[in-house]
GROMACS .gro file of C-alpha atoms in nm:
model
  391
    1MET     CA    1 -26.285  -4.381  10.447
    2ALA     CA    2 -26.373  -4.251  10.791
    3PRO     CA    3 -26.608  -3.925  10.796
    4LYS     CA    4 -26.440  -3.599  10.857
    5VAL     CA    5 -26.428  -3.485  11.202
    6SER     CA    6 -26.683  -3.177  11.230
    7GLU     CA    7 -26.702  -2.953  11.540
    8PRO     CA    8 -27.073  -2.915  11.640
    9ASN     CA    9 -27.234  -2.562  11.571
   10PRO     CA   10 -27.108  -2.323  11.840
   11SER     CA   11 -27.479  -2.241  11.935
   12THR     CA   12 -27.542  -2.575  12.032
   13ARG     CA   13 -27.215  -2.670  12.232
   14ARG     CA   14 -27.195  -2.652  12.608
   15PRO     CA   15 -27.054  -2.323  12.721
   16THR     CA   16 -26.705  -2.294  12.846
   17THR     CA   17 -26.674  -2.336  13.188
   18THR     CA   18 -26.457  -2.122  13.414
   19PHE     CA   19 -26.205  -2.322  13.628
   20ARG     CA   20 -26.074  -2.174  13.971
   21ASP     CA   21 -25.735  -2.347  14.066
   22ARG     CA   22 -25.778  -2.379  14.438
   23LEU     CA   23 -25.618  -2.575  14.737
   24ASN     CA   24 -25.819  -2.854  14.836
   25ALA     CA   25 -25.801  -3.138  15.096
   26GLY     CA   26 -25.766  -3.423  14.839
   27PRO     CA   27 -25.530  -3.696  14.876
   28SER     CA   28 -25.164  -3.601  14.765
   29LEU     CA   29 -24.875  -3.824  14.650
   30THR     CA   30 -24.795  -3.925  15.008
   31ASP     CA   31 -25.122  -4.100  15.024
   32PHE     CA   32 -25.072  -4.259  14.696
   33VAL     CA   33 -24.765  -4.439  14.799
   34THR     CA   34 -24.850  -4.533  15.174
   35SER     CA   35 -25.100  -4.764  15.324
   36PRO     CA   36 -25.408  -4.601  15.484
   37PRO     CA   37 -25.421  -4.586  15.860
   38SER     CA   38 -25.622  -4.853  16.040
   39ALA     CA   39 -25.875  -4.594  16.247
   40GLU     CA   40 -26.052  -4.424  15.987
   41THR     CA   41 -26.444  -4.418  15.964
   42SER     CA   42 -26.576  -4.619  15.657
   43ALA     CA   43 -26.805  -4.445  15.422
   44PRO     CA   44 -26.946  -4.614  15.112
   45THR     CA   45 -26.974  -4.390  14.804
   46SER     CA   46 -27.097  -4.443  14.459
   47SER     CA   47 -26.925  -4.370  14.133
   48ASN     CA   48 -27.072  -4.130  13.890
   49LEU     CA   49 -27.080  -4.397  13.633
   50PRO     CA   50 -27.318  -4.714  13.638
   51PRO     CA   51 -27.191  -5.025  13.821
   52ALA     CA   52 -27.091  -5.334  13.608
   53THR     CA   53 -27.376  -5.593  13.496
   54ASP     CA   54 -27.241  -5.839  13.742
   55PRO     CA   55 -27.013  -5.646  13.976
   56PRO     CA   56 -26.741  -5.808  14.183
   57THR     CA   57 -26.841  -5.809  14.572
   58SER     CA   58 -26.471  -5.785  14.663
   59ASP     CA   59 -26.430  -5.390  14.608
   60PRO     CA   60 -26.407  -5.245  14.940
   61PRO     CA   61 -26.598  -4.919  15.048
   62LEU     CA   62 -26.406  -4.612  15.018
   63ARG     CA   63 -26.249  -4.486  15.366
   64THR     CA   64 -26.260  -4.119  15.498
   65ALA     CA   65 -26.119  -3.931  15.783
   66LEU     CA   66 -26.135  -3.605  15.966
   67VAL     CA   67 -25.857  -3.377  15.936
   68GLY     CA   68 -25.765  -3.012  16.042
   69PRO     CA   69 -25.777  -2.817  16.365
   70ALA     CA   70 -26.056  -2.919  16.633
   71ASN     CA   71 -26.279  -2.636  16.531
   72ARG     CA   72 -26.248  -2.677  16.175
   73LYS     CA   73 -26.260  -3.050  16.097
   74ARG     CA   74 -26.327  -3.149  15.745
   75GLU     CA   75 -26.360  -3.491  15.587
   76ILE     CA   76 -26.135  -3.618  15.311
   77THR     CA   77 -26.157  -3.939  15.113
   78ARG     CA   78 -25.863  -4.162  15.141
   79LEU     CA   79 -25.686  -4.325  14.873
   80PRO     CA   80 -25.870  -4.663  14.795
   81SER     CA   81 -25.674  -4.967  14.844
   82TRP     CA   82 -25.675  -5.064  14.478
   83LEU     CA   83 -25.478  -4.753  14.408
   84GLN     CA   84 -25.190  -4.814  14.650
   85THR     CA   85 -24.875  -4.947  14.501
   86PRO     CA   86 -24.517  -4.993  14.654
   87ILE     CA   87 -24.247  -4.754  14.652
   88PRO     CA   88 -24.009  -4.843  14.367
   89SER     CA   89 -23.679  -5.000  14.529
   90SER     CA   90 -23.582  -5.287  14.335
   91PRO     CA   91 -23.229  -5.322  14.195
   92ASN     CA   92 -23.342  -5.316  13.844
   93TYR     CA   93 -23.527  -5.011  13.903
   94LYS     CA   94 -23.226  -4.839  14.037
   95ARG     CA   95 -23.012  -4.970  13.720
   96ILE     CA   96 -23.267  -4.826  13.486
   97LYS     CA   97 -23.289  -4.492  13.657
   98ALA     CA   98 -22.904  -4.478  13.653
   99ASP     CA   99 -22.896  -4.558  13.280
  100LEU     CA  100 -23.140  -4.306  13.210
  101ARG     CA  101 -22.949  -4.021  13.392
  102GLY     CA  102 -22.603  -4.124  13.252
  103LEU     CA  103 -22.751  -4.102  12.889
  104ASN     CA  104 -22.935  -3.764  12.973
  105LEU     CA  105 -23.284  -3.906  12.889
  106HIS     CA  106 -23.611  -3.816  13.036
  107THR     CA  107 -23.918  -4.020  13.077
  108VAL     CA  108 -24.264  -3.946  13.149
  109CYS     CA  109 -24.271  -4.211  13.384
  110GLU     CA  110 -24.089  -3.996  13.655
  111GLU     CA  111 -24.199  -3.647  13.522
  112ALA     CA  112 -24.579  -3.741  13.557
  113ARG     CA  113 -24.510  -3.978  13.864
  114CYS     CA  114 -24.680  -4.270  13.685
  115PRO     CA  115 -24.806  -4.530  13.961
  116ASN     CA  116 -24.693  -4.848  13.748
  117ILE     CA  117 -24.306  -4.758  13.748
  118ASN     CA  118 -24.245  -4.997  13.997
  119GLU     CA  119 -24.415  -5.277  13.758
  120CYS     CA  120 -24.235  -5.142  13.427
  121TRP     CA  121 -23.912  -5.085  13.557
  122GLY     CA  122 -23.881  -5.333  13.838
  123GLY     CA  123 -23.878  -5.677  13.665
  124SER     CA  124 -23.608  -5.903  13.669
  125ASP     CA  125 -23.480  -5.866  13.304
  126LYS     CA  126 -23.387  -5.499  13.185
  127SER     CA  127 -23.459  -5.604  12.831
  128ALA     CA  128 -23.826  -5.655  12.936
  129ALA     CA  129 -23.871  -5.321  13.094
  130THR     CA  130 -24.109  -5.057  12.954
  131ALA     CA  131 -24.006  -4.680  12.965
  132THR     CA  132 -24.170  -4.408  12.795
  133ILE     CA  133 -23.887  -4.177  12.667
  134MET     CA  134 -23.961  -3.799  12.690
  135LEU     CA  135 -23.826  -3.575  12.394
  136MET     CA  136 -23.749  -3.208  12.379
  137GLY     CA  137 -23.679  -3.151  12.756
  138ASP     CA  138 -23.881  -3.180  13.074
  139THR     CA  139 -24.055  -2.863  13.067
  140CYS     CA  140 -24.375  -2.795  12.879
  141THR     CA  141 -24.534  -2.482  12.734
  142ARG     CA  142 -24.856  -2.581  12.828
  143GLY     CA  143 -25.046  -2.574  13.163
  144CYS     CA  144 -25.298  -2.863  13.167
  145ARG     CA  145 -25.449  -2.894  13.518
  146PHE     CA  146 -25.419  -3.251  13.570
  147CYS     CA  147 -25.042  -3.265  13.483
  148SER     CA  148 -24.736  -3.255  13.703
  149VAL     CA  149 -24.487  -3.189  13.416
  150LYS     CA  150 -24.304  -2.838  13.468
  151THR     CA  151 -24.419  -2.543  13.261
  152SER     CA  152 -24.268  -2.247  13.102
  153ARG     CA  153 -24.334  -1.991  12.822
  154ALA     CA  154 -23.972  -2.013  12.712
  155PRO     CA  155 -23.822  -2.368  12.780
  156PRO     CA  156 -23.470  -2.426  12.703
  157PRO     CA  157 -23.370  -2.476  12.330
  158LEU     CA  158 -23.380  -2.819  12.192
  159ASP     CA  159 -23.080  -3.040  12.203
  160PRO     CA  160 -22.970  -3.106  11.841
  161HIS     CA  161 -22.815  -3.446  11.959
  162GLU     CA  162 -23.087  -3.590  12.110
  163PRO     CA  163 -23.239  -3.787  11.818
  164GLU     CA  164 -22.909  -3.959  11.785
  165HIS     CA  165 -22.830  -4.029  12.156
  166THR     CA  166 -23.183  -4.142  12.204
  167ALA     CA  167 -23.174  -4.396  11.914
  168GLU     CA  168 -22.806  -4.528  12.038
  169ALA     CA  169 -22.954  -4.558  12.398
  170LEU     CA  170 -23.245  -4.754  12.305
  171LYS     CA  171 -23.039  -4.968  12.054
  172ARG     CA  172 -22.794  -5.053  12.354
  173TRP     CA  173 -23.091  -5.100  12.574
  174GLY     CA  174 -23.255  -5.382  12.339
  175LEU     CA  175 -23.613  -5.319  12.387
  176GLY     CA  176 -23.840  -5.464  12.133
  177TYR     CA  177 -24.122  -5.193  12.180
  178VAL     CA  178 -24.057  -4.828  12.294
  179VAL     CA  179 -24.294  -4.534  12.345
  180LEU     CA  180 -24.167  -4.200  12.260
  181THR     CA  181 -24.376  -3.871  12.394
  182SER     CA  182 -24.265  -3.524  12.437
  183VAL     CA  183 -24.376  -3.209  12.596
  184ASP     CA  184 -24.555  -2.957  12.410
  185ARG     CA  185 -24.335  -2.683  12.232
  186ASP     CA  186 -24.554  -2.414  12.139
  187ASP     CA  187 -24.262  -2.177  12.136
  188LEU     CA  188 -24.119  -2.367  11.834
  189ALA     CA  189 -24.257  -2.297  11.457
  190ASP     CA  190 -24.313  -2.686  11.405
  191GLY     CA  191 -24.422  -2.763  11.758
  192GLY     CA  192 -24.102  -2.994  11.744
  193ALA     CA  193 -24.248  -3.233  11.492
  194HIS     CA  194 -23.899  -3.220  11.271
  195HIS     CA  195 -23.718  -3.324  11.584
  196PHE     CA  196 -23.958  -3.592  11.687
  197ALA     CA  197 -23.963  -3.735  11.333
  198GLU     CA  198 -23.605  -3.736  11.322
  199THR     CA  199 -23.576  -3.928  11.624
  200VAL     CA  200 -23.809  -4.194  11.497
  201ARG     CA  201 -23.581  -4.241  11.170
  202LYS     CA  202 -23.273  -4.254  11.367
  203ILE     CA  203 -23.413  -4.550  11.592
  204LYS     CA  204 -23.558  -4.737  11.288
  205ASP     CA  205 -23.192  -4.702  11.105
  206LYS     CA  206 -23.012  -4.828  11.419
  207ALA     CA  207 -23.260  -5.086  11.531
  208PRO     CA  208 -23.505  -5.169  11.229
  209GLY     CA  209 -23.669  -5.450  11.421
  210MET     CA  210 -23.754  -5.220  11.722
  211LEU     CA  211 -24.159  -5.114  11.728
  212VAL     CA  212 -24.201  -4.746  11.789
  213GLU     CA  213 -24.515  -4.582  11.945
  214ALA     CA  214 -24.533  -4.206  11.928
  215LEU     CA  215 -24.752  -4.024  12.190
  216THR     CA  216 -24.759  -3.677  12.022
  217GLY     CA  217 -24.917  -3.359  12.085
  218ASP     CA  218 -25.161  -3.160  11.874
  219TYR     CA  219 -24.921  -2.943  11.725
  220GLY     CA  220 -25.149  -2.626  11.753
  221GLY     CA  221 -25.370  -2.823  11.490
  222ASP     CA  222 -25.122  -2.810  11.227
  223LEU     CA  223 -25.222  -3.134  11.033
  224GLU     CA  224 -24.901  -3.094  10.797
  225MET     CA  225 -24.684  -3.159  11.133
  226VAL     CA  226 -24.912  -3.441  11.200
  227ASP     CA  227 -24.825  -3.599  10.862
  228LEU     CA  228 -24.454  -3.542  10.907
  229VAL     CA  229 -24.462  -3.745  11.234
  230ALA     CA  230 -24.679  -4.012  11.127
  231GLY     CA  231 -24.498  -4.056  10.811
  232SER     CA  232 -24.140  -4.113  11.007
  233GLY     CA  233 -24.181  -4.479  11.013
  234LEU     CA  234 -24.352  -4.512  11.354
  235ASP     CA  235 -24.585  -4.806  11.411
  236VAL     CA  236 -24.855  -4.652  11.650
  237TYR     CA  237 -24.967  -4.309  11.645
  238ALA     CA  238 -25.111  -4.217  11.984
  239HIS     CA  239 -25.280  -3.898  12.083
  240ASN     CA  240 -25.481  -3.859  12.402
  241VAL     CA  241 -25.818  -3.685  12.415
  242GLU     CA  242 -25.776  -3.703  12.807
  243THR     CA  243 -26.146  -3.656  12.897
  244VAL     CA  244 -26.486  -3.601  12.758
  245GLU     CA  245 -26.560  -3.290  12.535
  246ALA     CA  246 -26.767  -3.117  12.798
  247LEU     CA  247 -26.477  -3.127  13.052
  248THR     CA  248 -26.211  -3.030  12.811
  249PRO     CA  249 -26.204  -2.668  12.898
  250MET     CA  250 -26.169  -2.707  13.246
  251VAL     CA  251 -25.897  -3.005  13.234
  252ARG     CA  252 -25.689  -2.932  12.946
  253ASP     CA  253 -25.476  -2.625  12.835
  254ARG     CA  254 -25.683  -2.349  12.640
  255ARG     CA  255 -25.489  -2.426  12.329
  256ALA     CA  256 -25.593  -2.783  12.335
  257GLY     CA  257 -25.930  -2.912  12.217
  258PHE     CA  258 -26.161  -3.233  12.206
  259TRP     CA  259 -26.233  -3.175  11.830
  260GLN     CA  260 -25.863  -3.069  11.745
  261SER     CA  261 -25.750  -3.389  11.904
  262LEU     CA  262 -25.993  -3.595  11.693
  263ARG     CA  263 -25.878  -3.437  11.395
  264VAL     CA  264 -25.531  -3.527  11.480
  265LEU     CA  265 -25.619  -3.887  11.530
  266GLU     CA  266 -25.812  -3.901  11.206
  267ARG     CA  267 -25.525  -3.749  11.003
  268ALA     CA  268 -25.291  -4.015  11.148
  269LYS     CA  269 -25.507  -4.300  11.051
  270GLY     CA  270 -25.537  -4.215  10.704
  271LEU     CA  271 -25.190  -4.131  10.635
  272ALA     CA  272 -25.056  -4.477  10.622
  273GLU     CA  273 -25.207  -4.826  10.564
  274GLY     CA  274 -25.211  -5.050  10.887
  275MET     CA  275 -25.129  -4.748  11.112
  276ILE     CA  276 -25.247  -4.822  11.449
  277THR     CA  277 -25.413  -4.521  11.647
  278LYS     CA  278 -25.468  -4.491  12.000
  279THR     CA  279 -25.578  -4.271  12.253
  280SER     CA  280 -25.639  -4.259  12.671
  281VAL     CA  281 -25.887  -4.121  12.886
  282MET     CA  282 -25.893  -4.053  13.246
  283LEU     CA  283 -26.204  -4.108  13.461
  284GLY     CA  284 -26.288  -3.966  13.782
  285LEU     CA  285 -26.310  -3.606  13.667
  286GLY     CA  286 -26.693  -3.544  13.697
  287GLU     CA  287 -26.776  -3.710  13.355
  288THR     CA  288 -27.113  -3.876  13.310
  289GLU     CA  289 -27.207  -4.191  13.150
  290GLU     CA  290 -27.370  -4.044  12.827
  291GLN     CA  291 -27.050  -3.802  12.816
  292VAL     CA  292 -26.832  -4.109  12.796
  293TRP     CA  293 -27.059  -4.300  12.544
  294GLU     CA  294 -27.059  -4.006  12.319
  295MET     CA  295 -26.687  -3.966  12.341
  296LEU     CA  296 -26.636  -4.348  12.222
  297ARG     CA  297 -26.872  -4.306  11.941
  298GLU     CA  298 -26.684  -4.011  11.806
  299LEU     CA  299 -26.359  -4.220  11.836
  300ARG     CA  300 -26.500  -4.510  11.665
  301LYS     CA  301 -26.637  -4.280  11.369
  302ILE     CA  302 -26.267  -4.212  11.283
  303ASN     CA  303 -26.157  -4.572  11.322
  304THR     CA  304 -25.941  -4.530  11.640
  305ASP     CA  305 -25.801  -4.859  11.729
  306VAL     CA  306 -25.710  -4.856  12.084
  307VAL     CA  307 -25.849  -4.681  12.387
  308THR     CA  308 -25.727  -4.693  12.756
  309PHE     CA  309 -25.925  -4.583  13.071
  310GLY     CA  310 -25.744  -4.498  13.392
  311GLN     CA  311 -25.827  -4.311  13.712
  312TYR     CA  312 -25.724  -3.962  13.737
  313MET     CA  313 -25.487  -3.894  14.027
  314GLN     CA  314 -25.425  -3.561  14.150
  315PRO     CA  315 -25.038  -3.514  14.133
  316THR     CA  316 -25.024  -3.221  14.403
  317LYS     CA  317 -25.268  -3.000  14.585
  318ARG     CA  318 -25.210  -2.724  14.318
  319HIS     CA  319 -25.393  -2.970  14.068
  320MET     CA  320 -25.757  -3.037  14.003
  321PRO     CA  321 -25.908  -3.224  14.292
  322VAL     CA  322 -26.046  -3.595  14.209
  323HIS     CA  323 -26.403  -3.588  14.172
  324THR     CA  324 -26.466  -3.965  14.200
  325TYR     CA  325 -26.266  -4.288  14.265
  326VAL     CA  326 -26.380  -4.511  14.003
  327THR     CA  327 -26.416  -4.864  14.131
  328PRO     CA  328 -26.240  -5.157  13.921
  329ALA     CA  329 -26.582  -5.287  13.850
  330VAL     CA  330 -26.679  -4.988  13.634
  331PHE     CA  331 -26.352  -4.986  13.463
  332GLU     CA  332 -26.418  -5.356  13.360
  333THR     CA  333 -26.765  -5.244  13.238
  334TRP     CA  334 -26.612  -4.975  13.005
  335ARG     CA  335 -26.351  -5.214  12.875
  336GLN     CA  336 -26.635  -5.442  12.760
  337ARG     CA  337 -26.827  -5.186  12.617
  338ALA     CA  338 -26.506  -5.039  12.422
  339LEU     CA  339 -26.465  -5.400  12.287
  340ASP     CA  340 -26.816  -5.431  12.202
  341MET     CA  341 -26.804  -5.126  11.986
  342GLY     CA  342 -26.511  -5.245  11.786
  343PHE     CA  343 -26.200  -5.100  11.937
  344LEU     CA  344 -25.897  -5.346  11.864
  345TYR     CA  345 -25.788  -5.333  12.223
  346CYS     CA  346 -25.901  -5.147  12.539
  347ALA     CA  347 -25.714  -5.158  12.858
  348SER     CA  348 -25.913  -5.029  13.150
  349GLY     CA  349 -25.827  -4.994  13.521
  350PRO     CA  350 -25.761  -4.773  13.807
  351LEU     CA  351 -25.386  -4.784  13.739
  352VAL     CA  352 -25.380  -4.807  13.360
  353ARG     CA  353 -25.209  -4.515  13.211
  354SER     CA  354 -25.131  -4.417  12.813
  355SER     CA  355 -24.843  -4.613  12.800
  356TYR     CA  356 -24.934  -4.953  12.969
  357LYS     CA  357 -24.718  -5.261  12.953
  358ALA     CA  358 -24.983  -5.507  12.902
  359GLY     CA  359 -25.125  -5.291  12.629
  360GLU     CA  360 -24.784  -5.248  12.451
  361ALA     CA  361 -24.719  -5.642  12.474
  362PHE     CA  362 -25.065  -5.659  12.290
  363ILE     CA  363 -25.013  -5.411  12.006
  364GLU     CA  364 -24.670  -5.533  11.957
  365ASN     CA  365 -24.831  -5.889  11.873
  366VAL     CA  366 -25.083  -5.738  11.652
  367ILE     CA  367 -24.830  -5.546  11.446
  368LYS     CA  368 -24.589  -5.851  11.399
  369LYS     CA  369 -24.869  -6.055  11.287
  370ARG     CA  370 -24.998  -5.793  11.038
  371LYS     CA  371 -24.622  -5.777  10.928
  372GLY     CA  372 -24.607  -6.135  10.895
  373ARG     CA  373 -24.909  -6.172  10.676
  374ARG     CA  374 -24.786  -5.898  10.446
  375ASP     CA  375 -24.454  -6.081  10.412
  376VAL     CA  376 -24.629  -6.386  10.326
  377THR     CA  377 -24.845  -6.200  10.058
  378MET     CA  378 -24.553  -6.052   9.916
  379VAL     CA  379 -24.376  -6.397   9.890
  380GLU     CA  380 -24.692  -6.538   9.709
  381ASP     CA  381 -24.712  -6.222   9.467
  382LEU     CA  382 -24.355  -6.289   9.372
  383ARG     CA  383 -24.405  -6.656   9.316
  384GLU     CA  384 -24.706  -6.606   9.098
  385ALA     CA  385 -24.510  -6.327   8.890
  386SER     CA  386 -24.236  -6.573   8.844
  387ARG     CA  387 -24.464  -6.842   8.736
  388GLY     CA  388 -24.627  -6.600   8.473
  389ALA     CA  389 -24.280  -6.490   8.353
  390SER     CA  390 -24.161  -6.847   8.287
  391ILE     CA  391 -24.487  -6.942   8.077
   0.00000   0.00000   0.00000
């Protein structure tokens, strides 16, 4: 049994840092989807994390440019080449988008402006596509300073038909693995947990072979709601810590908390045998190496199975600025470190996000192998019982 998550004594904790949301000159979505101009000054910069043991030599230096009026020039860092992705335009991307709109389904892929949407939706085979369905509408009651999802204190009421419609749509879509997530709904007494659990049950009723990953909120720390969702028949329980403990007050909504998130993951892990738990972390927010190490140690204490690392990208100029563009070599270093610590799987790279196509494929194989072993064991137990009864 994993040790209980215990929050450090308040007297020893780092004091809450005040965050001032301000305009800044960082790169916006336009920089994200376009190639950099050819006439900028090159200026190498370093990550706040240590380089890999054997770093590749192919990582180009970061590029800077001077912008603004002649008498008020300021230097900005251009989006690195390894973070630039093509604008999605493939026929399959357009078909999937039309399907989703016709079924009145929302995806976090669109709402959170995921850079991998072209890769996940743009393949030649729609059945191999990956989409993260966002339940309970597209408006969140929280205001995390990294997230571009719309916010409101009083979002529209839940659609009572959404669980049935979502399950039917996914059955017709024919996916083997689906990720469900939701906005936070602090305006509801249960945080939307019953709605989420009902959606999972409907999917399992209509498509028993479909594997379901649930990326949930923290339900305000109500662990009974975590039990409800974790016990609904899902295969992977995911909840994101987002960043290291020291930066949580600056990055996440005040109602979220690092230790609260650990308690959610620990509770889900202990509820069902074989439950895979997963969390995701953004780098580039100003975290230190030791802070990342400590976060990984806390996650392993509660037997978290999967961790992913991705680059924080500023969605708009109203959101937190990027502190550091972490190089692919450093991401690879953290991947190796996580695996060495005993994590079942780690996806780590500048464009990796919570729901990452390659990671889902790996987890899908793990779940199927585990189920296969359980089936074999069950058959052997039945044969043994049968032989005993005939003697």
